[in-house]
Tab-separated table of C-alpha atoms in Angstrom:
chain	number	residue	atom	x	y	z
A	1360	MET	CA	-3.992	-32.508	12.400
A	1361	ALA	CA	-5.277	-29.180	11.126
A	1362	LYS	CA	-3.373	-27.460	8.205
A	1363	ILE	CA	-3.038	-23.831	7.695
A	1364	VAL	CA	-4.987	-22.707	4.751
A	1365	ARG	CA	-4.268	-18.767	4.935
A	1366	TYR	CA	-2.803	-16.226	7.154
A	1367	TRP	CA	-4.454	-12.744	8.283
A	1368	ALA	CA	-2.750	-9.936	9.397
A	1369	HIS	CA	-4.769	-7.781	12.175
A	1370	ASP	CA	-3.772	-4.383	13.231
A	1371	PRO	CA	-4.927	-4.015	16.736
A	1372	VAL	CA	-4.969	-0.393	16.847
A	1373	GLY	CA	-6.869	0.361	13.794
A	1374	ASN	CA	-8.991	-2.761	14.541
A	1375	ILE	CA	-8.759	-4.365	10.938
A	1376	GLU	CA	-7.365	-7.374	9.407
A	1377	ASN	CA	-7.282	-8.910	5.987
A	1378	MET	CA	-5.766	-11.934	4.326
A	1379	LEU	CA	-2.096	-11.829	4.133
A	1380	GLN	CA	-0.968	-12.651	0.346
A	1381	SER	CA	2.652	-11.619	0.577
A	1382	PHE	CA	5.078	-13.749	2.370
A	1383	ASP	CA	8.425	-11.828	2.196
A	1384	LYS	CA	10.174	-12.672	5.623
A	1385	GLU	CA	11.693	-9.168	5.781
A	1386	GLN	CA	8.299	-7.312	5.074
A	1387	LEU	CA	6.384	-9.611	7.834
A	1388	GLN	CA	9.068	-9.044	10.302
A	1389	LYS	CA	8.935	-5.201	9.819
A	1390	GLY	CA	4.998	-5.557	9.983
A	1391	GLU	CA	5.484	-7.412	13.627
A	1392	GLU	CA	7.920	-4.967	14.738
A	1393	ALA	CA	5.341	-2.247	13.761
A	1394	GLY	CA	2.551	-4.085	15.882
A	1395	ILE	CA	0.847	-6.121	13.269
A	1396	VAL	CA	-0.497	-9.613	14.605
A	1397	PHE	CA	-0.291	-12.541	12.277
A	1398	VAL	CA	-3.152	-15.109	12.717
A	1399	ALA	CA	-2.989	-18.732	11.158
A	1400	GLU	CA	-6.331	-20.111	10.004
A	1401	TYR	CA	-6.564	-23.577	10.073
A	1402	ASP	CA	-8.883	-25.932	7.634
A	1403	ASP	CA	-10.802	-26.877	10.345
A	1404	GLY	CA	-11.840	-22.947	11.091
A	1405	THR	CA	-9.845	-22.542	14.297
A	1406	ARG	CA	-7.189	-19.716	14.088
A	1407	SER	CA	-4.215	-18.952	16.281
A	1408	ILE	CA	-1.806	-16.087	16.792
A	1409	VAL	CA	1.613	-17.041	15.231
A	1410	LYS	CA	5.150	-15.128	14.920
A	1411	ALA	CA	5.972	-13.449	11.542
A	1412	VAL	CA	9.130	-15.739	11.431
A	1413	ASP	CA	6.613	-18.718	11.546
A	1414	VAL	CA	4.638	-17.575	8.543
A	1415	VAL	CA	5.076	-19.782	5.328
A	1416	GLU	CA	3.010	-19.508	2.164
A	1417	PRO	CA	0.312	-22.308	2.707
A	1418	GLN	CA	0.430	-24.875	-0.016
A	1419	THR	CA	-3.414	-24.483	-0.360
A	1420	PHE	CA	-2.706	-20.800	-0.544
A	1421	SER	CA	-5.524	-18.687	-2.531
A	1422	ASN	CA	-4.390	-15.409	-3.877
A	1423	ASP	CA	-7.663	-13.966	-3.638
A	1424	SER	CA	-8.451	-10.810	-1.781
A	1425	GLY	CA	-5.504	-10.161	0.239
A	1426	ILE	CA	-3.147	-7.542	1.336
A	1427	THR	CA	0.441	-7.002	0.845
A	1428	LEU	CA	2.571	-5.198	3.446
A	1429	VAL	CA	4.498	-2.543	2.265
A	1430	LEU	CA	6.798	0.178	3.780
A	1431	PRO	CA	5.331	3.574	4.674
A	1432	SER	CA	7.803	5.137	1.954
A	1433	TYR	CA	5.929	3.078	-0.500
A	1434	VAL	CA	2.313	4.262	0.532
A	1435	ASP	CA	3.926	8.256	1.073
A	1436	GLU	CA	5.300	8.204	-2.419
A	1437	ARG	CA	1.960	7.300	-3.982
A	1438	THR	CA	-0.022	9.537	-1.353
A	1439	SER	CA	2.348	12.755	-2.676
A	1440	ALA	CA	1.684	11.484	-6.380
A	1441	THR	CA	-1.918	11.619	-5.864
A	1442	VAL	CA	-2.116	14.710	-3.977
A	1443	ALA	CA	-0.168	16.520	-6.460
A	1444	CYS	CA	-2.560	15.203	-9.475
A	1445	PHE	CA	-5.389	16.669	-7.564
A	1446	ASP	CA	-3.535	19.860	-6.881
A	1447	ALA	CA	-2.652	20.138	-10.556
A	1448	LEU	CA	-6.505	19.356	-11.668
A	1449	ALA	CA	-7.859	21.715	-9.034
A	1450	GLU	CA	-5.689	24.676	-10.514
A	1451	ILE	CA	-7.556	23.688	-14.092
A	1452	VAL	CA	-10.800	23.686	-12.681
A	1453	ASN	CA	-10.094	26.864	-10.284
A	1454	PRO	CA	-7.067	28.709	-11.455
A	1455	SER	CA	-5.560	31.220	-9.114
A	1456	ALA	CA	-6.020	34.933	-9.449
A	1457	ALA	CA	-2.905	36.158	-11.748
A	1458	THR	CA	-1.336	38.707	-9.019
A	1459	ALA	CA	2.144	38.932	-10.883
A	1460	SER	CA	2.665	42.714	-12.019
A	1461	ALA	CA	3.786	43.192	-15.611
A	1462	ASP	CA	7.234	43.991	-14.654
A	1463	GLU	CA	7.705	40.410	-12.795
A	1464	THR	CA	9.661	37.758	-14.813
A	1465	GLU	CA	7.876	34.875	-13.076
A	1466	THR	CA	7.213	32.239	-15.662
A	1467	GLN	CA	3.622	31.030	-15.963
A	1468	VAL	CA	3.090	27.141	-15.554
A	1469	ASP	CA	0.499	25.553	-18.201
A	1470	PRO	CA	-1.740	23.891	-15.540
A	1471	ILE	CA	-2.929	21.514	-18.184
A	1472	GLY	CA	0.815	20.617	-18.810
A	1473	ALA	CA	1.487	20.338	-14.920
A	1474	PHE	CA	-1.594	17.998	-14.374
A	1475	MET	CA	-0.406	15.382	-17.584
A	1476	ALA	CA	3.168	15.456	-15.435
A	1477	ALA	CA	1.821	14.764	-12.132
A	1478	LEU	CA	-0.422	12.136	-13.802
A	1479	GLU	CA	2.288	10.544	-15.744
A	1480	LYS	CA	4.249	10.228	-12.405
A	1481	LEU	CA	1.178	8.565	-10.711
A	1482	ARG	CA	0.911	6.213	-13.453
A	1483	ALA	CA	4.536	5.411	-13.476
A	1484	LEU	CA	4.180	4.382	-9.863
A	1485	ASN	CA	1.209	2.309	-10.346
A	1486	ILE	CA	2.720	0.515	-13.546
A	1487	GLY	CA	6.368	0.284	-12.568
A	1488	GLY	CA	6.193	0.685	-9.008
A	1489	GLU	CA	8.653	1.148	-6.341
A	1490	GLU	CA	10.186	-1.481	-4.154
A	1491	LYS	CA	7.530	-2.298	-1.520
């Protein structure tokens, strides 16, 4: 009898797939609800579509080159932090023209300080990470 050696997560809309490396049941179920199709690959080279509930980490699982399913908010936080970093960097490279008149009391933001703060936020997400 053929043994499952790995699972693939296939996105039929984007027509992409990658080896699954996270086997959290809740995340798998959410992925399936979002349209992800799970495919079991057997040691004889055959493949079959399986339900998220049936996906279990194979005994011969290799943790190389796979994907981890995450919630959209996980990606959104990292995307927002990355954009904030580039926005702050853009302000250093090409500062906005100063339009405030002498009598306005707007506080000037240090562009390098803003960049360093945005970079620290991005680093914190990368190192500590939020819940996936």
